[in-house]
Coordinates of C-alpha atoms in Angstrom, one line a residue:
M39 CA 0.0 0.0 0.0
A40 CA 2.8 2.4 0.8
A41 CA 4.6 1.5 -2.4
E42 CA 1.4 2.3 -4.3
R43 CA 1.1 5.7 -2.7
R44 CA 4.8 6.4 -3.4
A45 CA 4.3 5.4 -7.1
C46 CA 1.3 7.7 -7.5
G47 CA 2.7 10.9 -6.0
P48 CA 6.0 12.7 -6.5
P49 CA 9.1 11.1 -5.1
A50 CA 9.8 11.8 -1.4
A51 CA 13.2 13.4 -2.2
E52 CA 11.6 15.9 -4.6
M53 CA 8.9 16.7 -2.0
L54 CA 11.6 17.4 0.5
R55 CA 13.4 19.7 -2.0
E56 CA 10.2 21.6 -2.7
C57 CA 9.6 22.0 1.1
A58 CA 13.2 23.2 1.5
R59 CA 12.7 25.8 -1.2
D60 CA 9.5 27.0 0.5
V61 CA 11.1 27.1 3.9
V62 CA 14.1 29.1 2.6
A63 CA 11.7 31.6 1.0
V64 CA 10.1 32.0 4.4
A65 CA 13.6 32.5 6.0
E66 CA 14.4 35.2 3.4
G67 CA 11.0 36.9 4.2
I68 CA 11.8 36.9 7.9
R69 CA 15.2 38.4 7.2
E70 CA 13.6 41.2 5.2
V71 CA 11.1 41.9 8.0
S72 CA 14.1 42.1 10.4
A73 CA 15.8 44.5 8.1
R74 CA 12.8 46.8 7.8
T75 CA 12.1 46.6 11.5
S76 CA 15.7 47.5 12.3
S77 CA 15.5 50.4 9.9
A78 CA 12.3 51.6 11.6
L79 CA 13.9 51.3 15.0
F80 CA 16.8 53.6 14.0
A81 CA 14.9 56.0 11.8
P82 CA 15.5 59.6 12.6
A83 CA 11.7 60.3 12.6
L84 CA 11.2 57.7 15.4
T85 CA 14.2 59.1 17.3
G86 CA 12.7 62.6 17.1
S87 CA 9.3 61.3 18.1
A88 CA 10.9 59.8 21.2
R89 CA 12.4 63.2 22.1
R90 CA 9.2 65.1 21.4
R91 CA 6.8 62.7 23.1
P92 CA 8.8 60.5 25.4
R93 CA 5.8 58.6 26.7
T94 CA 4.7 57.2 23.3
G95 CA 7.9 57.5 21.3
V96 CA 10.0 55.6 23.8
A97 CA 7.3 53.0 24.1
A98 CA 7.3 52.5 20.3
R99 CA 11.1 52.1 20.2
W100 CA 11.0 49.7 23.1
A101 CA 8.3 47.6 21.4
L102 CA 10.4 47.5 18.2
L103 CA 13.5 46.5 20.1
R104 CA 11.7 43.8 22.0
T105 CA 10.3 42.4 18.7
L106 CA 13.9 42.3 17.3
T107 CA 15.7 40.8 20.3
N108 CA 13.1 38.7 22.1
R109 CA 13.3 34.9 21.6
Q110 CA 9.5 34.9 21.1
G111 CA 10.0 37.6 18.4
L112 CA 12.5 37.7 15.6
G113 CA 15.4 36.4 17.7
G114 CA 18.4 37.5 19.6
S115 CA 20.6 38.6 16.7
A116 CA 17.8 39.9 14.3
I117 CA 19.1 43.4 14.3
V118 CA 20.7 43.8 10.9
A119 CA 21.6 47.5 10.9
P120 CA 24.9 47.9 8.9
D121 CA 26.6 50.2 11.4
G122 CA 26.3 52.0 14.7
V123 CA 24.4 50.8 17.8
G124 CA 22.2 48.5 15.8
H125 CA 25.2 46.6 14.5
L126 CA 26.6 46.3 18.1
L127 CA 23.2 45.0 19.4
G128 CA 23.0 42.4 16.6
A129 CA 26.6 41.3 17.2
A130 CA 26.0 41.1 21.0
G131 CA 23.0 38.7 20.3
E132 CA 25.3 36.5 18.1
A133 CA 28.0 36.5 20.8
L134 CA 25.5 35.3 23.4
G135 CA 24.7 32.4 21.1
R136 CA 21.2 33.6 20.2
A137 CA 20.1 32.8 16.7
S138 CA 17.6 34.9 14.9
L139 CA 14.3 33.3 13.7
A140 CA 15.5 33.6 10.1
Q141 CA 18.7 31.6 10.9
L142 CA 16.7 28.9 12.6
V143 CA 14.3 28.6 9.7
A144 CA 17.2 28.5 7.2
V145 CA 18.8 25.6 9.2
T146 CA 15.5 23.7 8.9
S147 CA 15.7 24.1 5.1
L148 CA 19.2 22.8 5.2
R149 CA 18.0 19.7 7.2
L150 CA 15.4 19.1 4.6
R151 CA 17.9 19.3 1.8
I152 CA 20.3 16.9 3.6
A153 CA 17.5 14.4 4.0
A154 CA 16.6 14.7 0.3
V155 CA 20.3 14.0 -0.7
L156 CA 20.4 11.0 1.7
L157 CA 17.2 9.6 0.2
D158 CA 18.6 9.9 -3.3
H159 CA 22.1 8.7 -2.4
P160 CA 22.0 6.5 0.7
E161 CA 25.8 5.7 0.2
F162 CA 26.5 9.3 1.3
G163 CA 25.2 8.3 4.8
R164 CA 28.4 6.3 5.2
D165 CA 30.7 9.3 4.4
P166 CA 32.2 10.7 7.5
G167 CA 31.9 14.3 6.4
M168 CA 28.2 13.9 5.6
R169 CA 27.6 12.2 8.9
R170 CA 29.3 15.1 10.7
L171 CA 27.3 17.6 8.8
A172 CA 24.0 15.8 9.4
D173 CA 24.9 15.4 13.1
A174 CA 25.9 19.1 13.5
V175 CA 22.8 20.4 11.7
G176 CA 20.6 18.0 13.6
A177 CA 22.0 19.2 16.9
D178 CA 21.7 22.8 15.7
Q179 CA 25.3 23.6 16.5
R180 CA 25.9 26.7 14.4
H181 CA 29.3 27.3 15.9
C182 CA 30.5 23.9 14.7
L183 CA 29.2 24.4 11.2
S184 CA 31.6 27.2 10.3
G185 CA 35.0 25.8 11.1
K186 CA 34.4 22.0 11.1
F187 CA 33.7 21.4 7.5
R188 CA 36.5 22.2 5.1
P189 CA 36.8 20.8 1.6
A190 CA 38.9 17.6 1.4
R191 CA 42.2 18.0 -0.2
V192 CA 42.6 16.2 -3.5
A193 CA 46.0 14.6 -4.0

């Protein structure tokens, strides 16, 4: 029965790839929202509003900051301002090990893509580099992903 279902619909690996494409589109959308929210937080008009009307202006800036940095919001390192205080706040979130929502969603897309490759090529599951990659991504160890996987040297 499961074989019949598999024969009727698209292959599982292709479904995983389609899901991964959808998930990465969501991650890019979240990143764009983070950028726009960061821009709004540091906009001169909002800064002036906070000076003119401290009660409402400061509350608005505080709400934007909470949205960007709260774990229930866009994440700890969601501030993507290119320079100044915003850059420092975003870097502080990353230094504390807090991932933004966009990063977490992108890692989910990577997990889906790895699963699709392993479905198409089960022999890659025996490769030590692929196992380390799958283990690191599965454990969500972002700090391991950057320096642990280097291309193998070809003799």
